[in-house]
Coordinates of N, CA, C and O in Angstrom, one line a residue:
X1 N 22.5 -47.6 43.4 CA 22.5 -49.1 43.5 C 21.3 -49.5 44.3 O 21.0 -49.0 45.4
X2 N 20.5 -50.5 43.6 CA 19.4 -50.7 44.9 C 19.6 -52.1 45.6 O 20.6 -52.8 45.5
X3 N 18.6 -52.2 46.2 CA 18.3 -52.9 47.1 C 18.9 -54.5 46.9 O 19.4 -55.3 47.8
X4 N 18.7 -54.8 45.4 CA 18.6 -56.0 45.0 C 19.7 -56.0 44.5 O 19.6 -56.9 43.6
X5 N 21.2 -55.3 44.4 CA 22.4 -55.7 43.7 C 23.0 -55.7 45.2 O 22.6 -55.6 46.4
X6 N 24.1 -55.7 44.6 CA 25.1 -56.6 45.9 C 25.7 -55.1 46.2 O 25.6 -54.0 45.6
X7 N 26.5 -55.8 47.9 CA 26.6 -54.5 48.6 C 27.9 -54.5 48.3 O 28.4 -53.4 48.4
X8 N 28.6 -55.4 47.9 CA 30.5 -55.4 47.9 C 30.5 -55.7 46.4 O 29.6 -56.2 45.7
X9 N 32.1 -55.2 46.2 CA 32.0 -55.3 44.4 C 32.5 -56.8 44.5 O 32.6 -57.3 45.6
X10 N 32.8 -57.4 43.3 CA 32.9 -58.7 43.4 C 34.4 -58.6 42.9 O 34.6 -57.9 41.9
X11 N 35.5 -59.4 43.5 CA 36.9 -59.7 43.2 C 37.1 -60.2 42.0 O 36.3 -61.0 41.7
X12 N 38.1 -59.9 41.2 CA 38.8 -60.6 40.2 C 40.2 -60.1 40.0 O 40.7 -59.0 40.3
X13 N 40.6 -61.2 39.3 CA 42.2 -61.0 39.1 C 42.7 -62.2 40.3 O 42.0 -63.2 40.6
X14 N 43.7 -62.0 40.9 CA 44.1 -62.8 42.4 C 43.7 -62.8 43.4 O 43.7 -63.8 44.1
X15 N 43.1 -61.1 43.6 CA 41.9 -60.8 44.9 C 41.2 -61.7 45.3 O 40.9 -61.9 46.4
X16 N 40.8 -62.7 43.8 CA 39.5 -63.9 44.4 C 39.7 -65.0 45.2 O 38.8 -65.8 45.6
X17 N 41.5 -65.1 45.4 CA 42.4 -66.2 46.7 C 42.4 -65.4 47.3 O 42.6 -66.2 48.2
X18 N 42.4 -63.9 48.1 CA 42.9 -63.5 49.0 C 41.3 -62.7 49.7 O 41.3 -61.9 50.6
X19 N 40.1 -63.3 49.0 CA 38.8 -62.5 50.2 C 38.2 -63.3 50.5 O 38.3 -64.4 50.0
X20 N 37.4 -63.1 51.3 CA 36.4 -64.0 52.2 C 34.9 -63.8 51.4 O 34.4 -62.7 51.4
X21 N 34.6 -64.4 51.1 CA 34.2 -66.0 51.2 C 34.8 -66.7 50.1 O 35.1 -67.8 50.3
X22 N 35.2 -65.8 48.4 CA 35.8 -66.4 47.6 C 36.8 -67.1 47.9 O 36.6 -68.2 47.4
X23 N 37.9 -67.2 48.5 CA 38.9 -68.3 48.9 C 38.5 -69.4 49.2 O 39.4 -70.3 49.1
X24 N 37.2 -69.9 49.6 CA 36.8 -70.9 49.6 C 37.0 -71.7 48.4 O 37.4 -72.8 48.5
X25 N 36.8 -71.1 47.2 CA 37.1 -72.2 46.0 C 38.7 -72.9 46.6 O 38.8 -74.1 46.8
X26 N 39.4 -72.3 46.7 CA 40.7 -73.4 47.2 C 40.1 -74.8 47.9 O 40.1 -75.9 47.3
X27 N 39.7 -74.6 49.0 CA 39.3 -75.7 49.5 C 38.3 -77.0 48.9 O 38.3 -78.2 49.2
X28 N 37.5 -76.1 47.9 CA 36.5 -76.4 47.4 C 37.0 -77.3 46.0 O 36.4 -78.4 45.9
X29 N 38.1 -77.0 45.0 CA 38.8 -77.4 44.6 C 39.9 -78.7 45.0 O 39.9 -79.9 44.5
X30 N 40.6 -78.2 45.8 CA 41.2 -79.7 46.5 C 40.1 -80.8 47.0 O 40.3 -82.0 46.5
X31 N 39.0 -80.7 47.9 CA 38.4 -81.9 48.6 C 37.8 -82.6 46.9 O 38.0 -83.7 46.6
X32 N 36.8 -81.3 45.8 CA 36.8 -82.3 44.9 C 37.6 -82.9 44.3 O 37.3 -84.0 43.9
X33 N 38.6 -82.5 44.0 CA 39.9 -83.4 43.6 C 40.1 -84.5 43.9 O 40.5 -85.4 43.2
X34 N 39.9 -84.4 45.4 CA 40.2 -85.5 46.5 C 38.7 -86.8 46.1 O 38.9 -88.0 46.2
X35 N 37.9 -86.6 45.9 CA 36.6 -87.2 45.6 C 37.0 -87.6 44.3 O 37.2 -88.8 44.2
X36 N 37.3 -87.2 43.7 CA 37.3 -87.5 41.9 C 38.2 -88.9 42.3 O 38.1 -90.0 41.8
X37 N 39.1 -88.5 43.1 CA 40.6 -89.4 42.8 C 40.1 -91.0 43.8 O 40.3 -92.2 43.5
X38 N 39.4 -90.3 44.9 CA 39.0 -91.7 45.5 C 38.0 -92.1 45.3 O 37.7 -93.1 45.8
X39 N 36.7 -91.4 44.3 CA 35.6 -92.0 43.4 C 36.2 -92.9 42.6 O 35.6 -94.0 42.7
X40 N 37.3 -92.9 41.6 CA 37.5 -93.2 40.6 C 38.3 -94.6 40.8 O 38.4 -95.4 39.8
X41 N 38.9 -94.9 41.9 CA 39.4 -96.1 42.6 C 38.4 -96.8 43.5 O 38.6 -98.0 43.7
X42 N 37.2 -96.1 44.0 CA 36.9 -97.3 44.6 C 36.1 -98.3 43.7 O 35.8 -98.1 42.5
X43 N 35.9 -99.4 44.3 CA 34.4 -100.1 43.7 C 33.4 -100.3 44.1 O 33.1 -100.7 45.1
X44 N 32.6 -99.8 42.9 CA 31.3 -100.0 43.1 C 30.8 -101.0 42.4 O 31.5 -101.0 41.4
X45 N 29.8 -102.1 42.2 CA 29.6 -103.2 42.0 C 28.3 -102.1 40.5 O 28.4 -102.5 39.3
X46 N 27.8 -101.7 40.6 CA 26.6 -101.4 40.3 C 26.9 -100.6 39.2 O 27.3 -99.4 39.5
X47 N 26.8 -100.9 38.0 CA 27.7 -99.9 37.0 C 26.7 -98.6 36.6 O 27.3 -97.6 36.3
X48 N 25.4 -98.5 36.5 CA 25.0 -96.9 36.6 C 25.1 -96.5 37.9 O 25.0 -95.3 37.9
X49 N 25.3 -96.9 39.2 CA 26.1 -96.1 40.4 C 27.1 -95.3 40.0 O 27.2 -94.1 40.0
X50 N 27.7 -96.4 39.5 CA 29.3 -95.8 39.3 C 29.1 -94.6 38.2 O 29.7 -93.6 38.3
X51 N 28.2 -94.7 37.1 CA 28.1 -93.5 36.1 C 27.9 -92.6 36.9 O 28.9 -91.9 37.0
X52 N 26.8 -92.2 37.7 CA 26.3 -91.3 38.1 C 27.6 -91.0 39.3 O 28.2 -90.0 39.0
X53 N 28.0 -91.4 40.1 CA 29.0 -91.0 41.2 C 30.4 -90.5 40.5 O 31.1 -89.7 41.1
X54 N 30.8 -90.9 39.3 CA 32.5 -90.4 38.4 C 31.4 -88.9 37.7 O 32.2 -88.0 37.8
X55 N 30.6 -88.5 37.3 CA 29.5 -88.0 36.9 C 29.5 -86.8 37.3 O 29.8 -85.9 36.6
X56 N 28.9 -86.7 39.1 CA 29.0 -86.0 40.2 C 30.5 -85.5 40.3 O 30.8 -84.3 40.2
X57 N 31.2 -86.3 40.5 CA 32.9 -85.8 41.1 C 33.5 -85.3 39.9 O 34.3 -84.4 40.2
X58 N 33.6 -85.5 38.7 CA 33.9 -84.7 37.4 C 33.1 -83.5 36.9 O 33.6 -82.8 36.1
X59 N 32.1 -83.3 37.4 CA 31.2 -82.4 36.6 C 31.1 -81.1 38.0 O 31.4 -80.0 37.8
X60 N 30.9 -81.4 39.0 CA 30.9 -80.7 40.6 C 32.6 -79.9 40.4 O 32.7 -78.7 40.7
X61 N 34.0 -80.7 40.0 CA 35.2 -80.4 39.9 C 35.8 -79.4 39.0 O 36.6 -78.5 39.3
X62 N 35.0 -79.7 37.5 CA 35.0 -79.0 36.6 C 34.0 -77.6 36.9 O 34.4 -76.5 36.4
X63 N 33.3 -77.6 37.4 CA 32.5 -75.7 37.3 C 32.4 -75.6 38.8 O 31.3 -75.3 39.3
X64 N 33.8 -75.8 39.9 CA 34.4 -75.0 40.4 C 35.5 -74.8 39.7 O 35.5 -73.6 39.5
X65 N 36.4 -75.3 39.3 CA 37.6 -74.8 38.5 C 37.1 -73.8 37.5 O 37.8 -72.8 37.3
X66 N 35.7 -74.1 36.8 CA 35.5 -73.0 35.8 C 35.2 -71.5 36.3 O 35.5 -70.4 35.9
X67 N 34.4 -71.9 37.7 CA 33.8 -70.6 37.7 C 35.2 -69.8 38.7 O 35.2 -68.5 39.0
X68 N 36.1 -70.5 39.1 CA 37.0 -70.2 39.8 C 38.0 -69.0 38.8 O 38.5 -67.9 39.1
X69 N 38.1 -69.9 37.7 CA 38.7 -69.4 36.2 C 37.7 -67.8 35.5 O 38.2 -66.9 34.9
X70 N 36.8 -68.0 35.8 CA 35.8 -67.0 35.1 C 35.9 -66.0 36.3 O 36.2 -65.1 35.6
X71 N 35.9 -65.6 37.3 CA 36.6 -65.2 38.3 C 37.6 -64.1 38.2 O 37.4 -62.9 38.2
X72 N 39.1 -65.3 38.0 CA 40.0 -64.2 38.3 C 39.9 -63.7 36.9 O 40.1 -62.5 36.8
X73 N 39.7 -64.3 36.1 CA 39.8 -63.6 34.7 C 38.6 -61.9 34.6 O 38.7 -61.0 33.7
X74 N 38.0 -61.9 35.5 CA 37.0 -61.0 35.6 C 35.6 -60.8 35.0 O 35.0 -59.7 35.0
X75 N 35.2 -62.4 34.4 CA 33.7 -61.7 33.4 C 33.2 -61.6 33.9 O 32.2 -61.9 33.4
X76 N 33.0 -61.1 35.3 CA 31.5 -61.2 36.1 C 31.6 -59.5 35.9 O 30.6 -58.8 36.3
X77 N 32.4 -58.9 35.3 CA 32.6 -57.5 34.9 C 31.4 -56.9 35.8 O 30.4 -56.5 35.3
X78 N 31.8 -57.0 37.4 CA 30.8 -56.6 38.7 C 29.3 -56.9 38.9 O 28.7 -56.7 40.0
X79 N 28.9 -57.3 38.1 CA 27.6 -57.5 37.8 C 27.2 -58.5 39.0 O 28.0 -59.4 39.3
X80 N 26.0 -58.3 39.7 CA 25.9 -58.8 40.7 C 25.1 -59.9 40.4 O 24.4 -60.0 41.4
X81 N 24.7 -60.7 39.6 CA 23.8 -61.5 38.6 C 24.6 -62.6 39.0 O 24.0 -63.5 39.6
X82 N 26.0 -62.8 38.8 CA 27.1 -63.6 39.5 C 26.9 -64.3 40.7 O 27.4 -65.4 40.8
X83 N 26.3 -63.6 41.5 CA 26.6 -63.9 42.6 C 25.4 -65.0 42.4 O 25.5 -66.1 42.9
X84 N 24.4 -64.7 41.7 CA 23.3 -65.6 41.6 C 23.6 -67.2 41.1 O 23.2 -68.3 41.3
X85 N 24.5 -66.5 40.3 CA 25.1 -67.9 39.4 C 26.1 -68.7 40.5 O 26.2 -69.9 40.7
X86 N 26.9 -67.7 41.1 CA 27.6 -68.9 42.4 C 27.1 -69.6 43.2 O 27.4 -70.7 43.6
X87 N 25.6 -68.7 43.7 CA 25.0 -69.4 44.6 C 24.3 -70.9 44.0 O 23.9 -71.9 44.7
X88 N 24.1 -70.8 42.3 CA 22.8 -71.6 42.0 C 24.3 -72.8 42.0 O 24.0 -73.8 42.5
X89 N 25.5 -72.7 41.4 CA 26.8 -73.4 41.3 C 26.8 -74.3 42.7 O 27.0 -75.5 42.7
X90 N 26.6 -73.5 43.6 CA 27.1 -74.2 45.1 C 26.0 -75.1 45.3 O 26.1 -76.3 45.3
X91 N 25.4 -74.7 45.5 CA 23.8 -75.4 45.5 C 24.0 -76.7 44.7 O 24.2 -77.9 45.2
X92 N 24.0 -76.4 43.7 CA 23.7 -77.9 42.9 C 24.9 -78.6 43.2 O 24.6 -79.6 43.8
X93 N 26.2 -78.3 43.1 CA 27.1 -79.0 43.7 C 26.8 -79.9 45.0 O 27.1 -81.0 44.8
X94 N 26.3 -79.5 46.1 CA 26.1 -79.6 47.0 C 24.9 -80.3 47.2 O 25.2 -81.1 48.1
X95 N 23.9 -80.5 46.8 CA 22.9 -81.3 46.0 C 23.7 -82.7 45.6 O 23.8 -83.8 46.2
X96 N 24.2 -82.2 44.8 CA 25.2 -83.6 44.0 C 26.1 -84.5 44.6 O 26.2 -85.7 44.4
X97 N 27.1 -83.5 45.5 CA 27.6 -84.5 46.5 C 27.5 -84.9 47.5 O 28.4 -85.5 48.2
X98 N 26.1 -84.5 48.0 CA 25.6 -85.4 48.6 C 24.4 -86.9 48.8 O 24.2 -87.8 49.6
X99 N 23.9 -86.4 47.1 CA 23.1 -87.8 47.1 C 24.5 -88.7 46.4 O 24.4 -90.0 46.4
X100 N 25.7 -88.0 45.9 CA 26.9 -89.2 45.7 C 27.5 -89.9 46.8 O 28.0 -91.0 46.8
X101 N 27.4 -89.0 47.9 CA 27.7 -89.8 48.9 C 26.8 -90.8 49.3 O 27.0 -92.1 49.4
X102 N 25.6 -90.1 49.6 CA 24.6 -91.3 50.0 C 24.6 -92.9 48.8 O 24.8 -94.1 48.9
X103 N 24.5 -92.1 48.2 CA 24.7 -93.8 46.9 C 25.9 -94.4 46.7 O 26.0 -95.5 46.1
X104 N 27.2 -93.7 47.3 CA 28.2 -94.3 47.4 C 28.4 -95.7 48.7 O 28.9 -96.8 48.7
X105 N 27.8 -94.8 49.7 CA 27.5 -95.2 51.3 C 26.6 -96.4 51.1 O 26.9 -97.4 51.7
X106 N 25.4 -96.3 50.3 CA 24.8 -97.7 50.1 C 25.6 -98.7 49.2 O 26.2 -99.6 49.8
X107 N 25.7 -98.6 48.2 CA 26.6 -99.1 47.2 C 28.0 -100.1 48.4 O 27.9 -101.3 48.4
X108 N 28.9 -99.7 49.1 CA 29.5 -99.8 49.6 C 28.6 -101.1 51.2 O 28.8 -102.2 51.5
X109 N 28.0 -100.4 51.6 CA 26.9 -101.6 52.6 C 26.3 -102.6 51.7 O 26.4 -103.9 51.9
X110 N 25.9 -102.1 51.0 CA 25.2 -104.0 50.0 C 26.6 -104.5 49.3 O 26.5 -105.7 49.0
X111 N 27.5 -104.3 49.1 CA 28.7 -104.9 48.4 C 29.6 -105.8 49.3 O 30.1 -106.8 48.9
X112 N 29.8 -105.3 50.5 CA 31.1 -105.8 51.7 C 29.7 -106.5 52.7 O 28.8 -106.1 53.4
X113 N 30.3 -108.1 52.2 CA 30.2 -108.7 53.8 C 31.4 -109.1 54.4 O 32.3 -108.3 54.7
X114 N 31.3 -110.4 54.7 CA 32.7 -111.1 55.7 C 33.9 -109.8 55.1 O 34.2 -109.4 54.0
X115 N 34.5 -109.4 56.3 CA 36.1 -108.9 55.4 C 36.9 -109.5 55.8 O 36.7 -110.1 56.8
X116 N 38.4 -109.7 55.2 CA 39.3 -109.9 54.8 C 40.3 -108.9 54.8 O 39.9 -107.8 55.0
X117 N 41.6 -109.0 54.5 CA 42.5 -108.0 54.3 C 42.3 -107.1 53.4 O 42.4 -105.9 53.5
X118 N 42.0 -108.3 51.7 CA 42.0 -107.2 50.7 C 40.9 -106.4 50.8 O 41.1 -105.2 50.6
X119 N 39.2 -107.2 51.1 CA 38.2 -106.6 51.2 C 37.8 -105.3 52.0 O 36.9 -104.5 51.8
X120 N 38.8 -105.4 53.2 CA 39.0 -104.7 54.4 C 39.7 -102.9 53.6 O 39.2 -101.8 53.8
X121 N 40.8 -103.2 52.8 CA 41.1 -102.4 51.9 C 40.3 -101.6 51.0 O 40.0 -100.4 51.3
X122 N 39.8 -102.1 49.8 CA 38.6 -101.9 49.4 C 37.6 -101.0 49.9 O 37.2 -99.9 49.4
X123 N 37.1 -101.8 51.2 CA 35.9 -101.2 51.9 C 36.7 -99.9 52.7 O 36.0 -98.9 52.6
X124 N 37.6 -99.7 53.2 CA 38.1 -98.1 53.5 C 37.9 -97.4 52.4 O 36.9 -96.6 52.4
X125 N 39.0 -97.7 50.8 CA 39.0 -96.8 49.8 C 37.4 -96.4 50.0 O 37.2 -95.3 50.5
X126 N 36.2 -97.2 49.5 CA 34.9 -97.2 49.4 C 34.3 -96.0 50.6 O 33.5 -95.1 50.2
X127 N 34.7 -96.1 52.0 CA 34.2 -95.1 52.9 C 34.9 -93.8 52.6 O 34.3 -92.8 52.3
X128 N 36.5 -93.8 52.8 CA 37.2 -92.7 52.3 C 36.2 -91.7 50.8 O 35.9 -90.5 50.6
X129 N 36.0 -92.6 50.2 CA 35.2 -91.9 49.1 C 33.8 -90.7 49.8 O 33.6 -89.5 49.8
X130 N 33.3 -91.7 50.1 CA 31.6 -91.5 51.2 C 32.2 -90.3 51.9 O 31.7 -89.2 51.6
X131 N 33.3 -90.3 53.1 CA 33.4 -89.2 53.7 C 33.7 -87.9 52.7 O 33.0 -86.9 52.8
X132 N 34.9 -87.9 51.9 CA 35.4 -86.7 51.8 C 34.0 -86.2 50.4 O 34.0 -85.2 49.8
X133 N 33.1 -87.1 50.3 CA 32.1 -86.3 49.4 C 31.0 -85.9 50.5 O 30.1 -85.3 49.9
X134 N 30.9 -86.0 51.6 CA 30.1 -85.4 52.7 C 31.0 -84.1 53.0 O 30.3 -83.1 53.3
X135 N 32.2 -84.0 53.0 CA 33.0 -82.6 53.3 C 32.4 -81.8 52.4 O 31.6 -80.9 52.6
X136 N 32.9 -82.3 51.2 CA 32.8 -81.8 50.2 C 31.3 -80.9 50.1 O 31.1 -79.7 50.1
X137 N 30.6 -81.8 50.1 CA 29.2 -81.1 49.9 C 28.5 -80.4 50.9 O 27.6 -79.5 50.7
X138 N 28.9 -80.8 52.4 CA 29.2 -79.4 53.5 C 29.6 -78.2 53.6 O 29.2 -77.2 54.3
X139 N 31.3 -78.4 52.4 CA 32.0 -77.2 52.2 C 31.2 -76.1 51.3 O 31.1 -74.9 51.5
X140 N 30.6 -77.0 50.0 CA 30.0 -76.0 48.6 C 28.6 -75.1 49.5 O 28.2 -74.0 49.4
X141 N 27.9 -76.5 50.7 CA 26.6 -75.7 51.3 C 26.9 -74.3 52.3 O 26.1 -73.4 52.5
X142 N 28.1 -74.6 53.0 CA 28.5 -73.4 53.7 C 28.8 -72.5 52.8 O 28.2 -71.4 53.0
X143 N 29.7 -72.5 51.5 CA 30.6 -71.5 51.0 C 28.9 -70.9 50.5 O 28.8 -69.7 50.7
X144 N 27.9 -71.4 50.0 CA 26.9 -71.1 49.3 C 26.6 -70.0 50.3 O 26.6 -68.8 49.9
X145 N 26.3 -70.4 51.4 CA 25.4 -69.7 52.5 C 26.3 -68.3 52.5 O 25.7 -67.2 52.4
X146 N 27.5 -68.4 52.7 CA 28.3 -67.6 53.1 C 28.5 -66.2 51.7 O 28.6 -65.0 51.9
X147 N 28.6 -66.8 50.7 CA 28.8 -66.0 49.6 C 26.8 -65.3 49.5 O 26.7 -64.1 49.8
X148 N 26.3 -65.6 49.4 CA 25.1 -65.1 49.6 C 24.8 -63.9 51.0 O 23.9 -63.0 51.2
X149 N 25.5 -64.1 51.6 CA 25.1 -63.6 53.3 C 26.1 -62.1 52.8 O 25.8 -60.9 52.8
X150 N 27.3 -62.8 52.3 CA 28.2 -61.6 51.9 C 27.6 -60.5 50.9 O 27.6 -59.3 50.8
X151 N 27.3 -61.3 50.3 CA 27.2 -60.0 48.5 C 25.4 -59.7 49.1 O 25.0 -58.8 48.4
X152 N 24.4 -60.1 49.9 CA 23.7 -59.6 49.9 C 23.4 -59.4 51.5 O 22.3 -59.8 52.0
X153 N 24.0 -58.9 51.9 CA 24.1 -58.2 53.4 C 23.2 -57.2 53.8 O 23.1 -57.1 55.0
X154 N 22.6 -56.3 53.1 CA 22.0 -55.3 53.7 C 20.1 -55.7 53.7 O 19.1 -55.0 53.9
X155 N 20.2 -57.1 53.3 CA 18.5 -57.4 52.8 C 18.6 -58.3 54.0 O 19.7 -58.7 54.5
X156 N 17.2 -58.6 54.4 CA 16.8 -59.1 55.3 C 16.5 -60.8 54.8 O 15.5 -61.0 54.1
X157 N 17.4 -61.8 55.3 CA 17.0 -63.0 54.7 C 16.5 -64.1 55.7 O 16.4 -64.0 56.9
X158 N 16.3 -64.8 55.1 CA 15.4 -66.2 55.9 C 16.2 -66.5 56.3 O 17.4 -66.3 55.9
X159 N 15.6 -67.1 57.8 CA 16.4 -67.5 58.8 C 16.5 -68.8 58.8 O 17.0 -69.4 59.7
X160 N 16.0 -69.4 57.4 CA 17.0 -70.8 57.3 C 18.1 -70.8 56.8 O 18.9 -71.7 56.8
X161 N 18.2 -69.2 56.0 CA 19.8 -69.3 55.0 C 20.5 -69.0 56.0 O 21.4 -69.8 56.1
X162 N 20.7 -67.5 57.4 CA 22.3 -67.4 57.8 C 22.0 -68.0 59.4 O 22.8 -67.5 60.2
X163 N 21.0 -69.2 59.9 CA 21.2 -69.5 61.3 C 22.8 -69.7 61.3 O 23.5 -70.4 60.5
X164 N 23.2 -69.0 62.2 CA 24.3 -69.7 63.0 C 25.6 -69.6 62.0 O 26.6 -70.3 62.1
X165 N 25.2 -68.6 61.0 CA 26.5 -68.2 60.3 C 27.5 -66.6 60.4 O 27.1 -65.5 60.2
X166 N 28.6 -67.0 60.8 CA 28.9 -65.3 60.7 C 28.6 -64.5 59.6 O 28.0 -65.1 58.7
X167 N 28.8 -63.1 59.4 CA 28.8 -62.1 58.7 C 27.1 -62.1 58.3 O 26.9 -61.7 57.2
X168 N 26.4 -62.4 58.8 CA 25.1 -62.5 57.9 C 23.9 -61.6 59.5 O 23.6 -62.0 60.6
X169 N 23.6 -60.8 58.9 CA 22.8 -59.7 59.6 C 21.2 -60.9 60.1 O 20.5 -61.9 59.7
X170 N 21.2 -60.0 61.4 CA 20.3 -60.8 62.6 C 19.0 -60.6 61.6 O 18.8 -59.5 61.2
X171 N 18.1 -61.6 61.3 CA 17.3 -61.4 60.7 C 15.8 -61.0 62.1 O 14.7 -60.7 61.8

């Protein structure tokens, strides 16, 4: 095995809920869920906003559930090529939910002046949105870091990928 394939084999079957860092898709799964559901109720005034933000929270939701699926089912049949594809997965994810939040977060400041009760309502659903796609896209940037630090542990990486993350060798 050299240098450039992964040092741990990669889980499938159920194993992929029960190891570190893959268990992360659980998390990763619910908060998008949680985005999709309060993307999809709030309002946004600006209708390609809103394309692009249901867009992000549908498309980010679907290829973790896929690759979550592809997973336990086992096609990654160990091949450490995978791990490339999880990382490039988390990445864009992560990418995505966070310029959704940013455009959600403006979207939401140019729409709400004076509030009111109902508007007062609204404008939470609207922030609740904003925050849990900032988790969200904290959660896919960590799990990224973390799944990378794991499957490629014995190489020496940039110290912008594991500052200040466990398991990832003192560069």
């Amino acid at each position: 095995m050299s240098s450039a394939t992964s040092t741990t084999s990669l889980p499938s079957g159920l194993a992929v809920l029960t190891t570190f860092p893959d268990v992360l898709f659980i998390p990763e799964i619910i908060f998008g869920g949680l985005v999709w559901i309060l993307v999809a109720s709030s309002k946004v005034q600006l209708p390609m906003l809103q394309g692009w933000v249901m867009f992000v929270s549908v498309f980010c939701f679907v290829m973790s559930i896929t690759l979550l699926c592809l997973y336990i089912c086992g096609a990654h049949g160990g091949s450490s090529s995978w791990v490339t594809l999880a990382v490039i997965c988390q990445e864009t994810a992560s990418l995505f939910y966070l310029s959704m939040a940013v455009l959600e977060a403006y979207s939401t400041y140019i729409s709400f002046g004076p509030a009111n009760a109902v508007m007062m309502t609204v404008y939470q659903e609207n922030v609740a949105a904003v925050v849990s796609a900032c988790c969200c896209g904290q959660l896919m940037w960590v799990a990224d870091k973390l799944i990378y630090c794991a499957n490629k542990g014995d190489e020496r990486l940039p110290v912008w990928m594991c500052t200040g993350l466990p398991y990832c060798p003192q560069v």
